[in-house]
GROMACS .gro file of C-alpha atoms in nm:
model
  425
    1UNK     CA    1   0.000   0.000   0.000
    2UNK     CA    2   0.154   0.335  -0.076
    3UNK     CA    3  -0.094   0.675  -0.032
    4UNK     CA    4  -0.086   0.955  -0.094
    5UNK     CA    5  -0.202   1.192   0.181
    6UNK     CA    6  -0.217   1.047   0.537
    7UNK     CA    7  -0.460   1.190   0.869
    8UNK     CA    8  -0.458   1.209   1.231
    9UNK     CA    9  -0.820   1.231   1.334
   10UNK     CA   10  -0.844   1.322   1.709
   11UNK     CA   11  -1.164   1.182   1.762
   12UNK     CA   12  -1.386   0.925   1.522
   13UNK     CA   13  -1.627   1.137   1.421
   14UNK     CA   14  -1.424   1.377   1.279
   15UNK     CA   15  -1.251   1.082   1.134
   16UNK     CA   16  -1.568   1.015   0.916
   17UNK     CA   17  -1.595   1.407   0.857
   18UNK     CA   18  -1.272   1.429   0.668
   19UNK     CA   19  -1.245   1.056   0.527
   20UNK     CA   20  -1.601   1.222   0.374
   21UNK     CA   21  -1.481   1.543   0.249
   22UNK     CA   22  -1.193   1.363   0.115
   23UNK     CA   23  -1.410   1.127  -0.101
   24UNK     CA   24  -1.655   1.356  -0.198
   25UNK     CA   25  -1.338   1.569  -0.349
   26UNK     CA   26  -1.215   1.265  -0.513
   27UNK     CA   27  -0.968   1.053  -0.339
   28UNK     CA   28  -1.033   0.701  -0.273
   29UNK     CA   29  -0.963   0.672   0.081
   30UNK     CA   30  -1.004   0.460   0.398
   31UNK     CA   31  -1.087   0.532   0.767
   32UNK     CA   32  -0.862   0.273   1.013
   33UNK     CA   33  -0.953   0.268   1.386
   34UNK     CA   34  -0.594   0.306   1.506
   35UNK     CA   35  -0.332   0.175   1.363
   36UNK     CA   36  -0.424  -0.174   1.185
   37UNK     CA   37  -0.330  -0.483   1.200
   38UNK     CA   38  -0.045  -0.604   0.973
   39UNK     CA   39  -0.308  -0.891   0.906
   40UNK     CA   40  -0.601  -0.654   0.788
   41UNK     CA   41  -0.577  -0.601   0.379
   42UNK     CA   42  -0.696  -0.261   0.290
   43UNK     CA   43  -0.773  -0.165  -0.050
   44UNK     CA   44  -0.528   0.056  -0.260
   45UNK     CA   45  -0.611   0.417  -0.138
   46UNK     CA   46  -0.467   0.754  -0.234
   47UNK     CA   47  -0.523   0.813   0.167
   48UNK     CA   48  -0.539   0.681   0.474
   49UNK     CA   49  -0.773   0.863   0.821
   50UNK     CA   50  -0.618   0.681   1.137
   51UNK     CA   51  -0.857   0.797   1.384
   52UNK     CA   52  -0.787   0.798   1.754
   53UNK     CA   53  -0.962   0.917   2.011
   54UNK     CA   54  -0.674   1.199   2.182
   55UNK     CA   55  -0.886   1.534   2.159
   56UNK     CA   56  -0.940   1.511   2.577
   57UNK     CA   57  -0.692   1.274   2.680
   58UNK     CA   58  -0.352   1.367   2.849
   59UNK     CA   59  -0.099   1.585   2.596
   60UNK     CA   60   0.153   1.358   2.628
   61UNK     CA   61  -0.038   1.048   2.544
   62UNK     CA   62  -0.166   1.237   2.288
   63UNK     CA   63   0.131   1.286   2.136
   64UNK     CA   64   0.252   0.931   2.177
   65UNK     CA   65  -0.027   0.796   2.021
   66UNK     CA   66  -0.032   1.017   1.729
   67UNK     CA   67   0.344   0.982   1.681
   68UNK     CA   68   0.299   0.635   1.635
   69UNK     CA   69   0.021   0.721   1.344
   70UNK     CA   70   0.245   0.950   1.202
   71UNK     CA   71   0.509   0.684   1.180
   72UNK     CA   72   0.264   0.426   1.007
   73UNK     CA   73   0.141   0.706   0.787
   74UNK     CA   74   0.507   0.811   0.648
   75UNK     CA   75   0.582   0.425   0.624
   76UNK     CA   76   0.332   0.358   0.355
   77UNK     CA   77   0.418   0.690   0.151
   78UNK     CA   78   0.200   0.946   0.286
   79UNK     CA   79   0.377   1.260   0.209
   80UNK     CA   80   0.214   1.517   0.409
   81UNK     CA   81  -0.001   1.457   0.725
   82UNK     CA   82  -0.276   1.669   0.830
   83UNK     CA   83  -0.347   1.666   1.219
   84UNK     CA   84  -0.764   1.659   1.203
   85UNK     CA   85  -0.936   1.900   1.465
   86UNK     CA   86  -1.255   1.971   1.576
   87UNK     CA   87  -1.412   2.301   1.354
   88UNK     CA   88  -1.497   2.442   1.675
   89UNK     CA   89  -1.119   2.391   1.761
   90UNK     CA   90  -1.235   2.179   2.099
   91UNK     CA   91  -0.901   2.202   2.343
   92UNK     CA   92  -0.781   2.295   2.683
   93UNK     CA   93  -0.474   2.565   2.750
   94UNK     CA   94  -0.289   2.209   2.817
   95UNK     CA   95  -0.363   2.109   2.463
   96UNK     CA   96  -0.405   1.843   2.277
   97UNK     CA   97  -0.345   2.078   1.944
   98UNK     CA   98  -0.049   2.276   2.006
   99UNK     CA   99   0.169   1.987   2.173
  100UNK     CA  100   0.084   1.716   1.846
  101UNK     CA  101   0.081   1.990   1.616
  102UNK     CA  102   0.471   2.023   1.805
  103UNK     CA  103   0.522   1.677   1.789
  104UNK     CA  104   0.426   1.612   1.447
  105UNK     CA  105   0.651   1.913   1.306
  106UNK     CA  106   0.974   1.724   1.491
  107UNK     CA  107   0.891   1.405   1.323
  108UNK     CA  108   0.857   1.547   1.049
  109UNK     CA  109   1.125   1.778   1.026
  110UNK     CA  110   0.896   2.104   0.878
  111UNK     CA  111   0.945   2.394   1.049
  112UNK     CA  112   0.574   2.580   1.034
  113UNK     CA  113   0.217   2.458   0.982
  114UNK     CA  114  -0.088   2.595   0.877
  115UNK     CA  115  -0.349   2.545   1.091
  116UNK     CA  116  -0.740   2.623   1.038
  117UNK     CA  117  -1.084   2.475   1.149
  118UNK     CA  118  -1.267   2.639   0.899
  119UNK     CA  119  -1.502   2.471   0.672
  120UNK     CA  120  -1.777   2.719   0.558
  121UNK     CA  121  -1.954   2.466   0.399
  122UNK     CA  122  -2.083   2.369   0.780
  123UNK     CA  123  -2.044   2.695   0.851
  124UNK     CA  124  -1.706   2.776   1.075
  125UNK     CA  125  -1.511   3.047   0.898
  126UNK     CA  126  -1.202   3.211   1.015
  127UNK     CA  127  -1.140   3.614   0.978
  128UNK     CA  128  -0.818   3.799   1.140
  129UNK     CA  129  -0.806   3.495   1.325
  130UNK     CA  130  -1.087   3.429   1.538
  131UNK     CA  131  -1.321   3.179   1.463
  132UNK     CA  132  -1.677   3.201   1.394
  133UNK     CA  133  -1.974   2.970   1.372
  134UNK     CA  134  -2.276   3.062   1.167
  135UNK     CA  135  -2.115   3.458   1.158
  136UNK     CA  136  -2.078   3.360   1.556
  137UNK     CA  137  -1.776   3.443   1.773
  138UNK     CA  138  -1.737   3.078   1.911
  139UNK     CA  139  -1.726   3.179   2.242
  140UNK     CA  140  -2.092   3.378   2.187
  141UNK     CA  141  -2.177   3.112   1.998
  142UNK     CA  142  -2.398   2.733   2.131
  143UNK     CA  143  -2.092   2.543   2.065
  144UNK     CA  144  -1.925   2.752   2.326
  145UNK     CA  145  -2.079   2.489   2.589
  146UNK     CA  146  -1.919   2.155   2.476
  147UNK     CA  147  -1.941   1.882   2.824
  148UNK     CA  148  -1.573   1.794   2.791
  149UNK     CA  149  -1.412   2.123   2.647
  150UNK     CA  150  -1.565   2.415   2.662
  151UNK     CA  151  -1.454   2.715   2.456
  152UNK     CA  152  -1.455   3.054   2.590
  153UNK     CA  153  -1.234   3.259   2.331
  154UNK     CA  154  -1.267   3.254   1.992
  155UNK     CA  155  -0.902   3.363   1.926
  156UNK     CA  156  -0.722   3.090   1.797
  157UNK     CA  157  -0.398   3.241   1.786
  158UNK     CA  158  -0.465   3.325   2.175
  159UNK     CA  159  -0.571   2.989   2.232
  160UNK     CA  160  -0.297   2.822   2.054
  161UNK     CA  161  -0.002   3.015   2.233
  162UNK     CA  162  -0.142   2.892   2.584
  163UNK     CA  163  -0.092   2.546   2.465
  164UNK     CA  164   0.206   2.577   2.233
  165UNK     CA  165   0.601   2.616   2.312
  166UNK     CA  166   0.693   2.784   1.985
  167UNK     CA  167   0.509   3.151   1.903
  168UNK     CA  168   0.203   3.150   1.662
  169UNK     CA  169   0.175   3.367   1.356
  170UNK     CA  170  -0.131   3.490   1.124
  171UNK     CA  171  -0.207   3.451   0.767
  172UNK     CA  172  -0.485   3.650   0.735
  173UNK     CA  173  -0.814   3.716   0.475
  174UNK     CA  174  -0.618   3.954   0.233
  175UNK     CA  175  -0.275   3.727   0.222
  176UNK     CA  176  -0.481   3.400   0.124
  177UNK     CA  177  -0.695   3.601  -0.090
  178UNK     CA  178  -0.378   3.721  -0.278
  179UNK     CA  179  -0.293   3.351  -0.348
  180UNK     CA  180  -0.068   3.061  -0.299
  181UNK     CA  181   0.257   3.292  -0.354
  182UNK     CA  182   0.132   3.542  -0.133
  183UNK     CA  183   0.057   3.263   0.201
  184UNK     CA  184   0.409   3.118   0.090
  185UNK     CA  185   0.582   3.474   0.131
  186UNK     CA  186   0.393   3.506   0.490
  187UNK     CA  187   0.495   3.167   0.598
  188UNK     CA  188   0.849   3.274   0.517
  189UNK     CA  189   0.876   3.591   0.730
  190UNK     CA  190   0.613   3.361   1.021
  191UNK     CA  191   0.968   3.129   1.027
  192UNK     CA  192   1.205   3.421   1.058
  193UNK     CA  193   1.010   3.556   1.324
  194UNK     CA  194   1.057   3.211   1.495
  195UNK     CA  195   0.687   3.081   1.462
  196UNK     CA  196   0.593   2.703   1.466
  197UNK     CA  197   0.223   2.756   1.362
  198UNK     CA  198   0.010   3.001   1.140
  199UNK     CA  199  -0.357   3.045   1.214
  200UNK     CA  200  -0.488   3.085   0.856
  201UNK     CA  201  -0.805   3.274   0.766
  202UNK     CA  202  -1.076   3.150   0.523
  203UNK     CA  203  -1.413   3.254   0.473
  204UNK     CA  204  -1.462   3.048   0.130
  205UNK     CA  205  -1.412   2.778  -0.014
  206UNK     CA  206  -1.156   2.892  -0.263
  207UNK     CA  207  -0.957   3.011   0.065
  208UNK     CA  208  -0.923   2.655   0.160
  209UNK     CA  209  -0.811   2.554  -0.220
  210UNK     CA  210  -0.527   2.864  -0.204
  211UNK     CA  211  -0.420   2.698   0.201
  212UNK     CA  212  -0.430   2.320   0.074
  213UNK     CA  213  -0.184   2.404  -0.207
  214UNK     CA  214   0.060   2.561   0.013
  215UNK     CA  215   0.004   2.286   0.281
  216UNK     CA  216   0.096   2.031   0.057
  217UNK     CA  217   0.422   2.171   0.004
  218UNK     CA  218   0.483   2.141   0.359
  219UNK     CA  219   0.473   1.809   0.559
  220UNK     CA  220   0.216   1.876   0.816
  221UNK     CA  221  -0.098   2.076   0.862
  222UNK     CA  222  -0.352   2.113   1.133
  223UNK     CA  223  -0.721   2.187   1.054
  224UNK     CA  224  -1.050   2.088   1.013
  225UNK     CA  225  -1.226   1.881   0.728
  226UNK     CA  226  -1.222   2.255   0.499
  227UNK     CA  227  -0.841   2.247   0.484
  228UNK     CA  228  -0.860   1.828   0.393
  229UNK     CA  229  -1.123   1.958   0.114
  230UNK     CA  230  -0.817   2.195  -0.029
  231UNK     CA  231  -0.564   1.928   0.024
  232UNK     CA  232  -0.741   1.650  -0.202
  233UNK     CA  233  -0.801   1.947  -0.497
  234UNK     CA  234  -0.470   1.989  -0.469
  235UNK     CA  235  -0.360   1.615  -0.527
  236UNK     CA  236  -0.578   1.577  -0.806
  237UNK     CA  237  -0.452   1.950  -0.948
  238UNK     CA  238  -0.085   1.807  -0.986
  239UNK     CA  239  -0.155   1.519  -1.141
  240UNK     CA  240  -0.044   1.313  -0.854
  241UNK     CA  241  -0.426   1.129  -0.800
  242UNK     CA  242  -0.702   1.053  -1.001
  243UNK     CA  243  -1.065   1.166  -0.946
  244UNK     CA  244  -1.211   0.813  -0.868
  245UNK     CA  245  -1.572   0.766  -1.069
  246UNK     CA  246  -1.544   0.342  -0.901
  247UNK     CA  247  -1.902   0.203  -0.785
  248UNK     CA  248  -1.924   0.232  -0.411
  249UNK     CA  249  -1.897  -0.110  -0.259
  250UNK     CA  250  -1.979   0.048   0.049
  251UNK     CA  251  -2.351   0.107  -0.064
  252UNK     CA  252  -2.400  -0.267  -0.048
  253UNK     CA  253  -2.702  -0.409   0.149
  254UNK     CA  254  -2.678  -0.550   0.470
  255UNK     CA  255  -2.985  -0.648   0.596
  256UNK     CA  256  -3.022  -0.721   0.972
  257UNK     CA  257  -3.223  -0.476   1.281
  258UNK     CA  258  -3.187  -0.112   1.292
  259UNK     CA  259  -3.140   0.102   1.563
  260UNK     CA  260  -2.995   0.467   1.661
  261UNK     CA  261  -2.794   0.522   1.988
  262UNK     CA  262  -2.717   0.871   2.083
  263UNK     CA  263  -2.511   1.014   2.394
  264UNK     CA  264  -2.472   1.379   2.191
  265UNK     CA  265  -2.579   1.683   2.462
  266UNK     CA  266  -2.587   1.930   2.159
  267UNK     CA  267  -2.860   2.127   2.060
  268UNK     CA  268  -2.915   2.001   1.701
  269UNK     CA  269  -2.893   1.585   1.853
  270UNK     CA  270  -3.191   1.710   2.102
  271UNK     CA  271  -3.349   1.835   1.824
  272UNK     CA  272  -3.300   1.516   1.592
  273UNK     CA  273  -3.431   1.360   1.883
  274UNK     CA  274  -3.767   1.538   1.916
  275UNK     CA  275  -3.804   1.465   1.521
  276UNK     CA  276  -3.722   1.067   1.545
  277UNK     CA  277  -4.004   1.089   1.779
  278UNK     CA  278  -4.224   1.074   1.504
  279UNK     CA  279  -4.071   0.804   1.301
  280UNK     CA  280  -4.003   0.522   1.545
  281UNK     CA  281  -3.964   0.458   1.970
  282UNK     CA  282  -3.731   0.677   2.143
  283UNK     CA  283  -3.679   0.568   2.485
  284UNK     CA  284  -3.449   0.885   2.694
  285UNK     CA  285  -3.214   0.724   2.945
  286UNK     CA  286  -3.227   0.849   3.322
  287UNK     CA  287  -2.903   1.020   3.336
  288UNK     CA  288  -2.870   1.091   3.702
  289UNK     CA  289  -2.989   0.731   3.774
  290UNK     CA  290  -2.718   0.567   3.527
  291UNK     CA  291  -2.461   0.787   3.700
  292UNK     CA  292  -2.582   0.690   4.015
  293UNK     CA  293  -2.532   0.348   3.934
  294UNK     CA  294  -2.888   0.207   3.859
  295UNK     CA  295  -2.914  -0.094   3.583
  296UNK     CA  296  -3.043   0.170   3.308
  297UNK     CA  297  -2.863  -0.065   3.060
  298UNK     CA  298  -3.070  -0.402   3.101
  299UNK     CA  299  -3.362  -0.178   3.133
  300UNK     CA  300  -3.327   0.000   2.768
  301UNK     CA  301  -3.223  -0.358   2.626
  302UNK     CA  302  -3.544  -0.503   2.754
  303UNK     CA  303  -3.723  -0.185   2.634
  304UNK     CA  304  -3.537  -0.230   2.275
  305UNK     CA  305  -3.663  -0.627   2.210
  306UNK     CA  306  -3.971  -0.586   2.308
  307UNK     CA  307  -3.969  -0.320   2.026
  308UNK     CA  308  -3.680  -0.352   1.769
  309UNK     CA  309  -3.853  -0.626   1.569
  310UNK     CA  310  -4.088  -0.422   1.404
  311UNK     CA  311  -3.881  -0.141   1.345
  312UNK     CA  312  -3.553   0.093   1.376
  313UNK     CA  313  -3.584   0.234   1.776
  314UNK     CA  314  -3.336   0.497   1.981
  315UNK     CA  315  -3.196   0.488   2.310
  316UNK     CA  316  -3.068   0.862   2.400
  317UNK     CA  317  -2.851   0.959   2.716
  318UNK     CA  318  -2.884   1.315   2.609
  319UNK     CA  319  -2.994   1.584   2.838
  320UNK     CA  320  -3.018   1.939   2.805
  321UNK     CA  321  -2.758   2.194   2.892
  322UNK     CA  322  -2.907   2.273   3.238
  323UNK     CA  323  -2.919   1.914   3.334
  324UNK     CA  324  -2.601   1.822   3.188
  325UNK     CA  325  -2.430   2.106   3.449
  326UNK     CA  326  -2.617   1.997   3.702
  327UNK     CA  327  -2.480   1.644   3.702
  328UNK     CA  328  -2.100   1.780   3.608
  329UNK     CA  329  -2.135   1.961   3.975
  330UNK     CA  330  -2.236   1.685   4.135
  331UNK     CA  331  -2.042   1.363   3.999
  332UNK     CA  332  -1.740   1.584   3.777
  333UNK     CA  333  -1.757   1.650   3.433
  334UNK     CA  334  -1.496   1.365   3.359
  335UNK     CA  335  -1.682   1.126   3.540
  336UNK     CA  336  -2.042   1.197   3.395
  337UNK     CA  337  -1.875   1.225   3.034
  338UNK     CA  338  -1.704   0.815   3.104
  339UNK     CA  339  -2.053   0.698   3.258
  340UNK     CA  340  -2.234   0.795   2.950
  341UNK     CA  341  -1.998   0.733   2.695
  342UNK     CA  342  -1.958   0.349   2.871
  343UNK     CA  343  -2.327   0.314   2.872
  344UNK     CA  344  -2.442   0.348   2.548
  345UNK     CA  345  -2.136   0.163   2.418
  346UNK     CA  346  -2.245  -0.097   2.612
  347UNK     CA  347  -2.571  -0.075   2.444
  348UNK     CA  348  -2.488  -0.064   2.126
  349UNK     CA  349  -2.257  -0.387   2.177
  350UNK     CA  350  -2.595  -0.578   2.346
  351UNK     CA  351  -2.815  -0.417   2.039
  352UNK     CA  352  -2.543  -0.569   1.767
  353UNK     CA  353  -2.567  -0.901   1.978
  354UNK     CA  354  -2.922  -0.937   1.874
  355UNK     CA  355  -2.932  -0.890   1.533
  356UNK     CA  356  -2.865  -0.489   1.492
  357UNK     CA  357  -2.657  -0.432   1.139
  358UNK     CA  358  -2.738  -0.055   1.040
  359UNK     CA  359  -2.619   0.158   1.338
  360UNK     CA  360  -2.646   0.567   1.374
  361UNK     CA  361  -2.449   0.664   1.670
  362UNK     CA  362  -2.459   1.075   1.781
  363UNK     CA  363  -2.179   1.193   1.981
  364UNK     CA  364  -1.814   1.167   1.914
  365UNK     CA  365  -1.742   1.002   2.226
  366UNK     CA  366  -2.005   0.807   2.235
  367UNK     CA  367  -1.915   0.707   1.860
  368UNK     CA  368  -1.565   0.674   1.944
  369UNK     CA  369  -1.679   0.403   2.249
  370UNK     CA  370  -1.911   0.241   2.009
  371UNK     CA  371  -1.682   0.111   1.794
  372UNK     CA  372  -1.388   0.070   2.043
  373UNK     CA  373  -1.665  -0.164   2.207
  374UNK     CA  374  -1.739  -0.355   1.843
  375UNK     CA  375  -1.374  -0.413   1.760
  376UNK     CA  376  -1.428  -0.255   1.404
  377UNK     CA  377  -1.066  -0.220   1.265
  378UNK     CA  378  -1.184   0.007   0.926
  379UNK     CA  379  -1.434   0.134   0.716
  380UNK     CA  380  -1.518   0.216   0.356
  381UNK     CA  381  -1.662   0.522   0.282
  382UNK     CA  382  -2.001   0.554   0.120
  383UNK     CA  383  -2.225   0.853   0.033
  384UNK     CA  384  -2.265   1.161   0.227
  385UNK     CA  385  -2.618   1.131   0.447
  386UNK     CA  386  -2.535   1.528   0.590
  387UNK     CA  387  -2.259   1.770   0.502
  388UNK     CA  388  -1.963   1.609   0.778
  389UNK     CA  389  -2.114   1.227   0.800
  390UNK     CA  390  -2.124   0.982   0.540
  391UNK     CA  391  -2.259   0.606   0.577
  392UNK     CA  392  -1.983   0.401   0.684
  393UNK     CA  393  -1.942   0.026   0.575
  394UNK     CA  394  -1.736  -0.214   0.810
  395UNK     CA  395  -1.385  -0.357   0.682
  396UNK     CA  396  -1.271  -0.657   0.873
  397UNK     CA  397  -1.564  -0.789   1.018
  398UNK     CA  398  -1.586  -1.127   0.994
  399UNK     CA  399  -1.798  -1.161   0.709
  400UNK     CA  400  -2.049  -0.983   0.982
  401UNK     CA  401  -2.092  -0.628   0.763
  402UNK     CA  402  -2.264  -0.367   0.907
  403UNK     CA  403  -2.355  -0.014   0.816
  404UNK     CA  404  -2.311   0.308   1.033
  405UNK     CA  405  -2.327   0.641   1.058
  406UNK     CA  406  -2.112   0.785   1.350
  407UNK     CA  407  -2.227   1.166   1.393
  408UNK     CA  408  -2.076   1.420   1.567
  409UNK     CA  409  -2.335   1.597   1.826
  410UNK     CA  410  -2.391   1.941   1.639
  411UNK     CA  411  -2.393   1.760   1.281
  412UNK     CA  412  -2.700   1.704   1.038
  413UNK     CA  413  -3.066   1.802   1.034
  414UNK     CA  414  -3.344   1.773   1.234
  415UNK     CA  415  -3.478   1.472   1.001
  416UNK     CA  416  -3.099   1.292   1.028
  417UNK     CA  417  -3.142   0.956   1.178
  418UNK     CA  418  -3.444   0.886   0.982
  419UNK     CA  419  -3.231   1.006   0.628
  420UNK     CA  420  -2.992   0.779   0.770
  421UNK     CA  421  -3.142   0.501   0.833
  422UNK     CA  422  -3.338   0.506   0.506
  423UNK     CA  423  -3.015   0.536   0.337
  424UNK     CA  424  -2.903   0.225   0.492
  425UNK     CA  425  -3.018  -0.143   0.341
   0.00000   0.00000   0.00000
């Protein structure tokens, strides 16, 4: 196997985002979970999303573990790397993004990286550096309240100097707007100045084209699934990959029980919630009494086959913002985050036990546990069901396929786990 372009995902979901947005924009590509298994045959890709799960975890695991990607990555060609962040740039002033970024600049041996969550296409732009959401400062904006990281300052060159050794620079609007030549003329004055990192503006999509040229010339980036949209135009610009026009064999029917398992506090998954309401059972966990250690599980499995057999059904541990704070002060926001996350893992792994084949999963840590939980090694990537989450078709299974759609919280419409199911066979 020898790619092209290799990732770092931080979390699973945003593994899916970019493996997506790199599809979509031609590449064939593959999402791993971690690094495989020598054993595992993958299919020849132009690239390759390792995702992890190191967005919350301590820096310096976090930068062990995605050392250890980067390795793999460089071993089987990849030429550049792009470090895959949340768009809403989800960190503490400990990190994880400034000490990987670090780490994977070492490896490497660059010297600078671009680094930008902006996708406008899901709306997150970047002007003069600060990051916006919907034309929202970040920290003004919903997404300001994350349960794990929660963002308070929509600076990103502010943010990333409180978690980085080396200084941060700017690239901003009127540079990328200038062009390719222009950013590269930046970068070089960032470097004499002694920066490891450039925050770089973009407000459209031809922004991201203009960064994802000049990133490839460099060995890493940093950024969300915008900048992997300008990286794979720019592969298939120089000649280097081919726009791939293959059927999907993802899009293959699976058959089996259907069900959606969601763990997602955000506004939009409460909302999706409400709407499933009217196209199947939706049974809300008890969050206070599964974090006070009451058998919610064997409850909602009981619930689920007395149900599931006639139709998809959901099992939420989502709670509103109010409730969600409530529990943080009494049990610790770590602690409430692990006891959900573990439960409806442990759900979906009883659900899959009984026949369930087509999966949605909302949250990225609940996603992440989900398939930890499954032992999925890979996945193919299918058709986009919402802008950031396409359907997902198991690689190394067993024979035992299954289909899934693993969506971060704030991701999709109000109608998604009904497109998403219906989109699954």
């Amino acid at each position: 196997m020898t790619i092209l372009l290799g990732s770092i995902a931080d979390d699973y979901t945003g593994a899916s985002d970019l493996a997506n947005t790199l599809t979509k924009n031609g590449l064939r590509t593959v999402q791993t979970v971690g690094i495989p298994d020598p054993s595992l045959a993958l299919p020849d890709v132009d690239a390759v999303v390792v995702s992890l799960k190191i967005r919350s975890v301590a820096a310096k695991d976090a930068v062990a573990a995605a050392l250890e990607a980067e390795s793999w990555l460089r071993g089987r060609g990849a030429g550049h790397v792009l470090y895959k962040i949340c768009s809403t740039f989800d960190s503490t002033d400990l990190g994880n993004i400034g000490p990987v970024t670090e780490a994977l600049l070492s490896a490497s041996g660059g010297d600078i990286a671009l680094v930008t969550p902006a996708f406008p296409e899901t709306g997150r732009t970047v002007y003069l550096g600060h990051l916006f959401v919907n034309g929202q400062p970040l920290d003004e904006s919903p997404l300001k309240d994350h349960p794990l990281n929660p963002m308070r300052d929509a600076n990103l060159a502010r943010v990333l100097t409180r978690q980085s050794r080396g200084k941060v620079g700017l690239v901003d609007l009127p540079t990328v707007t200038d062009g390719a030549d222009a950013v590269r003329a930046r970068l070089d004055r960032l470097r004499a100045e002694g920066a490891a990192a450039a925050i770089a503006d973009a407000v459209f999509e031809r922004d991201l084209e203009t960064l994802g040229k000049t990133a490839l010339e460099m060995p890493v980036s940093t950024g969300a699934s915008g900048l992997g949209l300008g990286l794979a135009r720019a592969l298939l610009r120089s000649g280097r990959a081919s726009a791939s026009d293959g059927e999907n064999e993802a899009i293959r029917p699976v058959g089996g029980l259907a069900a959606v398992v969601a763990g997602s506090c955000s506004a939009a998954t409460l909302k999706q919630l409400d709407t499933a309401e009217r196209h199947m059972p939706v049974l809300r966990l008890d969050t206070e009494k599964l974090l006070a250690g009451s058998d919610e599980i064997s409850a909602a499995i009981a619930w689920a086959g007395e149900r599931i057999g006639e139709g998809p059904v959901a099992i939420a541990a989502s709670a509103a913002p109010e409730v969600v704070s409530r529990l943080q002060a009494r049990y610790g926001r770590e602690a409430s985050g692990h006891a959900v996350e573990t439960a409806t893992a442990a759900i979906a792994g009883e659900l899959v036990e009984r026949g369930v084949r087509r999966l949605v999963v909302a949250g990225g840590e609940t996603s992440g546990a989900t398939v930890d939980r499954l032992g999925i090694p890979a996945f193919l990537i299918g058709p986009e069901i919402a802008p950031g989450v396409p359907l997902l078709r198991t690689i190394g299974t067993g024979g035992n396929d299954m289909l899934l759609a693993l969506k971060s919280g704030n991701f999709g419409g109000e109608d998604f786990f009904a497109t998403a199911l219906s989109m699954m066979r």
